[in-house]
Short mmCIF file of N, CA and C in Angstrom, two decimals:
data_model
loop_
_atom_site.label_atom_id
_atom_site.label_comp_id
_atom_site.label_asym_id
_atom_site.label_seq_id
_atom_site.Cartn_x
_atom_site.Cartn_y
_atom_site.Cartn_z
N MET A 1 83.45 10.18 124.01
CA MET A 1 82.23 11.19 123.58
C MET A 1 81.18 10.24 122.98
N SER A 2 79.90 10.26 123.42
CA SER A 2 78.75 9.49 123.04
C SER A 2 77.84 10.45 122.49
N THR A 3 76.95 9.75 121.58
CA THR A 3 75.81 10.58 120.98
C THR A 3 74.49 9.94 121.21
N ARG A 4 73.63 10.72 121.63
CA ARG A 4 72.33 10.28 121.92
C ARG A 4 71.25 10.93 120.90
N ASP A 5 70.49 10.10 120.23
CA ASP A 5 69.59 10.51 119.15
C ASP A 5 68.26 10.63 119.83
N ASP A 6 67.80 11.70 120.40
CA ASP A 6 66.51 11.85 121.04
C ASP A 6 65.39 11.85 119.87
N ILE A 7 64.43 11.50 120.19
CA ILE A 7 63.23 11.73 119.28
C ILE A 7 62.50 13.00 119.69
N ILE A 8 62.10 13.93 118.84
CA ILE A 8 61.41 14.98 119.33
C ILE A 8 59.98 14.95 118.43
N VAL A 9 58.81 15.05 119.32
CA VAL A 9 57.51 15.01 118.76
C VAL A 9 57.03 16.50 118.82
N VAL A 10 56.57 17.07 117.68
CA VAL A 10 55.92 18.44 117.57
C VAL A 10 54.49 18.28 117.18
N ALA A 11 53.59 18.41 118.14
CA ALA A 11 52.15 18.18 117.61
C ALA A 11 51.57 19.72 117.66
N ARG A 12 50.54 19.79 116.69
CA ARG A 12 49.74 20.97 116.72
C ARG A 12 48.43 20.51 116.70
N TRP A 13 47.62 21.06 117.70
CA TRP A 13 46.35 20.67 117.88
C TRP A 13 45.38 22.02 117.77
N GLU A 14 44.29 21.79 117.16
CA GLU A 14 43.22 22.86 117.04
C GLU A 14 41.92 22.29 117.57
N THR A 15 41.46 22.98 118.47
CA THR A 15 40.16 22.75 118.95
C THR A 15 39.05 23.82 118.98
N THR A 16 37.92 23.61 119.38
CA THR A 16 36.89 24.76 119.51
C THR A 16 36.84 25.25 120.93
N PRO A 17 36.28 26.49 121.07
CA PRO A 17 36.23 26.98 122.46
C PRO A 17 35.39 26.22 123.33
N GLU A 18 34.49 25.49 123.04
CA GLU A 18 33.63 24.68 123.75
C GLU A 18 34.27 23.56 124.25
N HIS A 19 35.26 23.10 123.36
CA HIS A 19 36.05 21.68 123.77
C HIS A 19 37.38 22.01 124.55
N LEU A 20 37.75 23.32 124.36
CA LEU A 20 39.03 23.74 125.02
C LEU A 20 39.39 23.15 126.39
N PRO A 21 38.28 23.40 127.26
CA PRO A 21 38.70 22.89 128.84
C PRO A 21 38.89 21.53 128.84
N ALA A 22 38.15 20.63 128.20
CA ALA A 22 38.36 19.21 128.08
C ALA A 22 39.72 18.93 127.48
N VAL A 23 39.97 19.34 126.32
CA VAL A 23 41.20 19.07 125.75
C VAL A 23 42.34 19.45 126.74
N LEU A 24 42.45 20.65 127.31
CA LEU A 24 43.36 21.10 128.27
C LEU A 24 43.61 20.21 129.64
N GLN A 25 42.35 19.72 130.08
CA GLN A 25 42.38 18.92 131.19
C GLN A 25 43.03 17.51 130.75
N ALA A 26 42.69 17.00 129.65
CA ALA A 26 43.18 15.63 129.27
C ALA A 26 44.57 15.81 128.83
N ALA A 27 44.95 16.83 128.25
CA ALA A 27 46.40 17.11 127.85
C ALA A 27 47.24 17.19 129.09
N GLY A 28 46.79 17.85 130.16
CA GLY A 28 47.61 17.96 131.44
C GLY A 28 47.62 16.57 132.03
N GLU A 29 46.65 15.75 132.07
CA GLU A 29 46.76 14.25 132.55
C GLU A 29 47.73 13.43 131.68
N MET A 30 47.65 13.86 130.29
CA MET A 30 48.43 12.98 129.65
C MET A 30 50.02 13.49 129.87
N ARG A 31 50.29 14.64 130.02
CA ARG A 31 51.67 15.21 130.41
C ARG A 31 52.11 14.47 131.78
N ARG A 32 51.18 14.46 132.71
CA ARG A 32 51.63 13.72 134.01
C ARG A 32 52.15 12.34 133.81
N GLN A 33 51.19 11.59 132.97
CA GLN A 33 51.46 10.28 132.93
C GLN A 33 52.60 9.85 131.95
N SER A 34 52.71 10.67 130.94
CA SER A 34 53.86 10.51 130.12
C SER A 34 55.22 10.80 130.60
N LEU A 35 55.35 11.69 131.60
CA LEU A 35 56.48 12.09 132.25
C LEU A 35 56.81 11.00 133.27
N ALA A 36 56.06 10.01 133.59
CA ALA A 36 56.23 8.95 134.44
C ALA A 36 57.03 7.74 133.71
N GLU A 37 56.76 7.84 132.35
CA GLU A 37 57.47 6.88 131.36
C GLU A 37 58.95 6.98 131.44
N PRO A 38 59.61 5.79 131.64
CA PRO A 38 61.04 5.89 131.68
C PRO A 38 61.87 6.39 130.49
N GLY A 39 61.16 6.33 129.31
CA GLY A 39 61.79 6.88 128.26
C GLY A 39 61.45 8.26 127.85
N CYS A 40 60.42 9.00 128.46
CA CYS A 40 60.14 10.29 128.29
C CYS A 40 60.92 11.29 129.07
N LEU A 41 61.63 12.13 128.16
CA LEU A 41 62.54 13.05 128.73
C LEU A 41 61.82 14.47 129.12
N SER A 42 60.87 14.79 128.31
CA SER A 42 60.20 16.14 128.46
C SER A 42 58.72 16.05 127.81
N TYR A 43 57.85 16.75 128.25
CA TYR A 43 56.50 16.83 127.63
C TYR A 43 55.87 18.19 128.05
N GLU A 44 55.75 18.94 127.13
CA GLU A 44 55.31 20.27 127.50
C GLU A 44 54.05 20.78 126.53
N VAL A 45 53.10 21.36 127.13
CA VAL A 45 51.82 21.73 126.36
C VAL A 45 51.89 23.44 126.41
N PHE A 46 51.80 23.90 125.15
CA PHE A 46 51.86 25.40 125.16
C PHE A 46 50.44 25.81 124.48
N GLN A 47 49.95 27.03 124.88
CA GLN A 47 48.79 27.47 124.30
C GLN A 47 49.01 28.73 123.61
N SER A 48 48.52 29.02 122.48
CA SER A 48 48.80 30.47 121.72
C SER A 48 48.17 31.45 122.35
N PRO A 49 49.00 32.58 122.51
CA PRO A 49 48.50 33.77 123.04
C PRO A 49 47.52 34.41 122.07
N ASP A 50 47.77 34.11 120.85
CA ASP A 50 46.73 34.72 119.82
C ASP A 50 45.64 34.10 119.41
N SER A 51 45.59 32.73 119.64
CA SER A 51 44.46 31.88 119.35
C SER A 51 44.52 30.84 120.33
N ALA A 52 43.56 31.12 121.47
CA ALA A 52 43.61 30.14 122.61
C ALA A 52 43.15 28.77 122.28
N THR A 53 42.55 28.41 121.19
CA THR A 53 42.28 27.10 120.96
C THR A 53 43.30 26.43 120.02
N SER A 54 44.40 26.95 119.86
CA SER A 54 45.61 26.36 119.29
C SER A 54 46.65 26.05 120.29
N LEU A 55 47.01 24.70 120.32
CA LEU A 55 48.01 24.15 121.26
C LEU A 55 49.11 23.51 120.51
N LEU A 56 50.36 23.61 121.15
CA LEU A 56 51.52 23.02 120.66
C LEU A 56 52.15 22.25 121.64
N LEU A 57 52.27 20.97 121.21
CA LEU A 57 52.95 20.11 122.28
C LEU A 57 54.46 19.61 121.75
N LEU A 58 55.35 19.74 122.79
CA LEU A 58 56.77 19.43 122.44
C LEU A 58 57.20 18.16 123.46
N GLU A 59 57.35 17.11 122.85
CA GLU A 59 57.61 15.80 123.63
C GLU A 59 59.07 15.38 123.22
N ARG A 60 59.65 14.84 124.16
CA ARG A 60 61.11 14.46 123.75
C ARG A 60 61.19 12.93 124.38
N TYR A 61 61.74 12.11 123.55
CA TYR A 61 61.76 10.66 124.05
C TYR A 61 63.31 10.18 123.82
N ARG A 62 63.79 9.31 124.58
CA ARG A 62 65.13 8.85 124.60
C ARG A 62 65.51 8.24 123.36
N ASP A 63 64.64 7.50 122.75
CA ASP A 63 65.01 6.83 121.40
C ASP A 63 63.65 6.51 120.71
N ASP A 64 63.81 5.68 119.64
CA ASP A 64 62.53 5.14 118.86
C ASP A 64 61.73 4.20 119.71
N GLN A 65 62.43 3.22 120.60
CA GLN A 65 61.78 2.37 121.45
C GLN A 65 60.90 2.97 122.50
N ALA A 66 61.38 4.17 122.98
CA ALA A 66 60.69 5.04 123.98
C ALA A 66 59.42 5.41 123.60
N LEU A 67 59.54 6.06 122.22
CA LEU A 67 58.37 6.65 121.56
C LEU A 67 57.35 5.56 121.26
N GLU A 68 57.90 4.45 120.76
CA GLU A 68 56.93 3.35 120.51
C GLU A 68 56.22 2.79 121.82
N ALA A 69 56.89 2.76 122.77
CA ALA A 69 56.28 2.36 124.17
C ALA A 69 55.29 3.39 124.60
N HIS A 70 55.50 4.68 124.36
CA HIS A 70 54.66 5.82 124.76
C HIS A 70 53.32 5.66 123.84
N ARG A 71 53.56 5.21 122.56
CA ARG A 71 52.36 5.17 121.72
C ARG A 71 51.59 4.05 122.05
N ASN A 72 52.17 2.97 122.65
CA ASN A 72 51.32 1.66 122.89
C ASN A 72 50.85 1.67 124.39
N ALA A 73 51.29 2.80 125.13
CA ALA A 73 50.62 2.83 126.51
C ALA A 73 49.15 3.12 126.70
N SER A 74 48.76 2.34 127.65
CA SER A 74 47.24 2.33 127.83
C SER A 74 46.74 3.97 128.07
N HIS A 75 47.52 4.80 128.72
CA HIS A 75 47.16 6.08 128.79
C HIS A 75 46.94 6.91 127.49
N TYR A 76 47.89 6.56 126.52
CA TYR A 76 47.90 7.27 125.20
C TYR A 76 46.53 6.82 124.57
N THR A 77 46.17 5.64 124.61
CA THR A 77 44.99 5.20 123.93
C THR A 77 43.73 5.80 124.59
N ALA A 78 43.58 5.86 125.95
CA ALA A 78 42.52 6.37 126.78
C ALA A 78 42.52 7.91 126.55
N LEU A 79 43.59 8.59 126.57
CA LEU A 79 43.40 10.08 126.61
C LEU A 79 43.64 10.67 125.29
N VAL A 80 44.45 10.25 124.48
CA VAL A 80 44.78 10.98 123.15
C VAL A 80 43.79 10.37 122.19
N VAL A 81 43.77 8.98 122.02
CA VAL A 81 43.00 8.45 120.91
C VAL A 81 41.47 8.62 121.22
N ARG A 82 41.14 8.22 122.38
CA ARG A 82 39.71 8.41 122.71
C ARG A 82 39.05 9.57 123.26
N GLN A 83 39.89 10.38 123.95
CA GLN A 83 39.25 11.66 124.72
C GLN A 83 39.71 12.80 123.78
N ILE A 84 40.95 13.00 123.27
CA ILE A 84 41.38 14.35 122.78
C ILE A 84 41.21 14.33 121.33
N VAL A 85 41.42 13.34 120.57
CA VAL A 85 41.36 13.50 119.11
C VAL A 85 39.98 13.70 118.51
N PRO A 86 38.88 13.20 119.22
CA PRO A 86 37.53 13.44 118.79
C PRO A 86 37.28 15.00 119.03
N LEU A 87 37.80 15.57 119.95
CA LEU A 87 37.61 16.99 120.28
C LEU A 87 38.30 17.95 119.24
N LEU A 88 39.25 17.42 118.49
CA LEU A 88 40.00 18.45 117.77
C LEU A 88 39.43 18.62 116.20
N THR A 89 39.82 19.91 115.97
CA THR A 89 39.34 20.14 114.66
C THR A 89 40.43 19.93 113.41
N SER A 90 41.80 19.91 113.91
CA SER A 90 42.94 19.62 113.19
C SER A 90 43.96 19.00 114.10
N ARG A 91 44.96 18.32 113.55
CA ARG A 91 45.99 17.67 114.15
C ARG A 91 47.11 17.26 113.30
N GLN A 92 48.26 18.04 113.62
CA GLN A 92 49.40 17.62 112.83
C GLN A 92 50.63 17.29 113.71
N VAL A 93 51.19 16.23 113.32
CA VAL A 93 52.37 15.57 114.20
C VAL A 93 53.50 15.60 113.23
N GLU A 94 54.71 16.08 113.87
CA GLU A 94 55.99 15.90 113.24
C GLU A 94 57.06 15.31 114.03
N LEU A 95 57.77 14.39 113.54
CA LEU A 95 58.82 13.74 114.31
C LEU A 95 60.17 14.42 113.95
N LEU A 96 61.15 14.67 114.82
CA LEU A 96 62.30 15.24 114.60
C LEU A 96 63.23 14.28 115.31
N GLN A 97 64.59 14.40 114.85
CA GLN A 97 65.67 13.56 115.49
C GLN A 97 66.60 14.64 116.02
N GLY A 98 66.96 14.63 117.32
CA GLY A 98 67.91 15.48 117.95
C GLY A 98 69.17 14.82 117.84
N ARG A 99 70.19 15.59 117.46
CA ARG A 99 71.48 15.24 117.41
C ARG A 99 72.39 15.88 118.51
N ASN A 100 72.23 15.21 119.74
CA ASN A 100 72.99 15.90 120.98
C ASN A 100 74.26 14.85 121.15
N THR A 101 75.23 15.69 121.48
CA THR A 101 76.35 14.84 121.84
C THR A 101 76.72 15.41 123.45
N ALA A 102 77.22 14.30 124.04
CA ALA A 102 77.37 14.24 125.34
C ALA A 102 78.90 14.04 125.79
#
């Protein structure tokens, strides 16, 4: 029996109605590029039905090294740091460690 300790990223983003289309477009592109990373196991973007400007991102990475590679990727800098973050009114990020047995 082996154990895999996935890293889960839970990100909560708030934006404004006027910036929402740009944030959603960039988040979609970020999802596409992140899923192409070898260590990215999943990347989902959810929009609140009660508050359209509230987004929740759930990302799962194979391990710490995969998360570090993700954060150092050029698409992370271009899309998250340069495009998305300036359009957010708040951003919270929480890291969790999955305890999965296979």
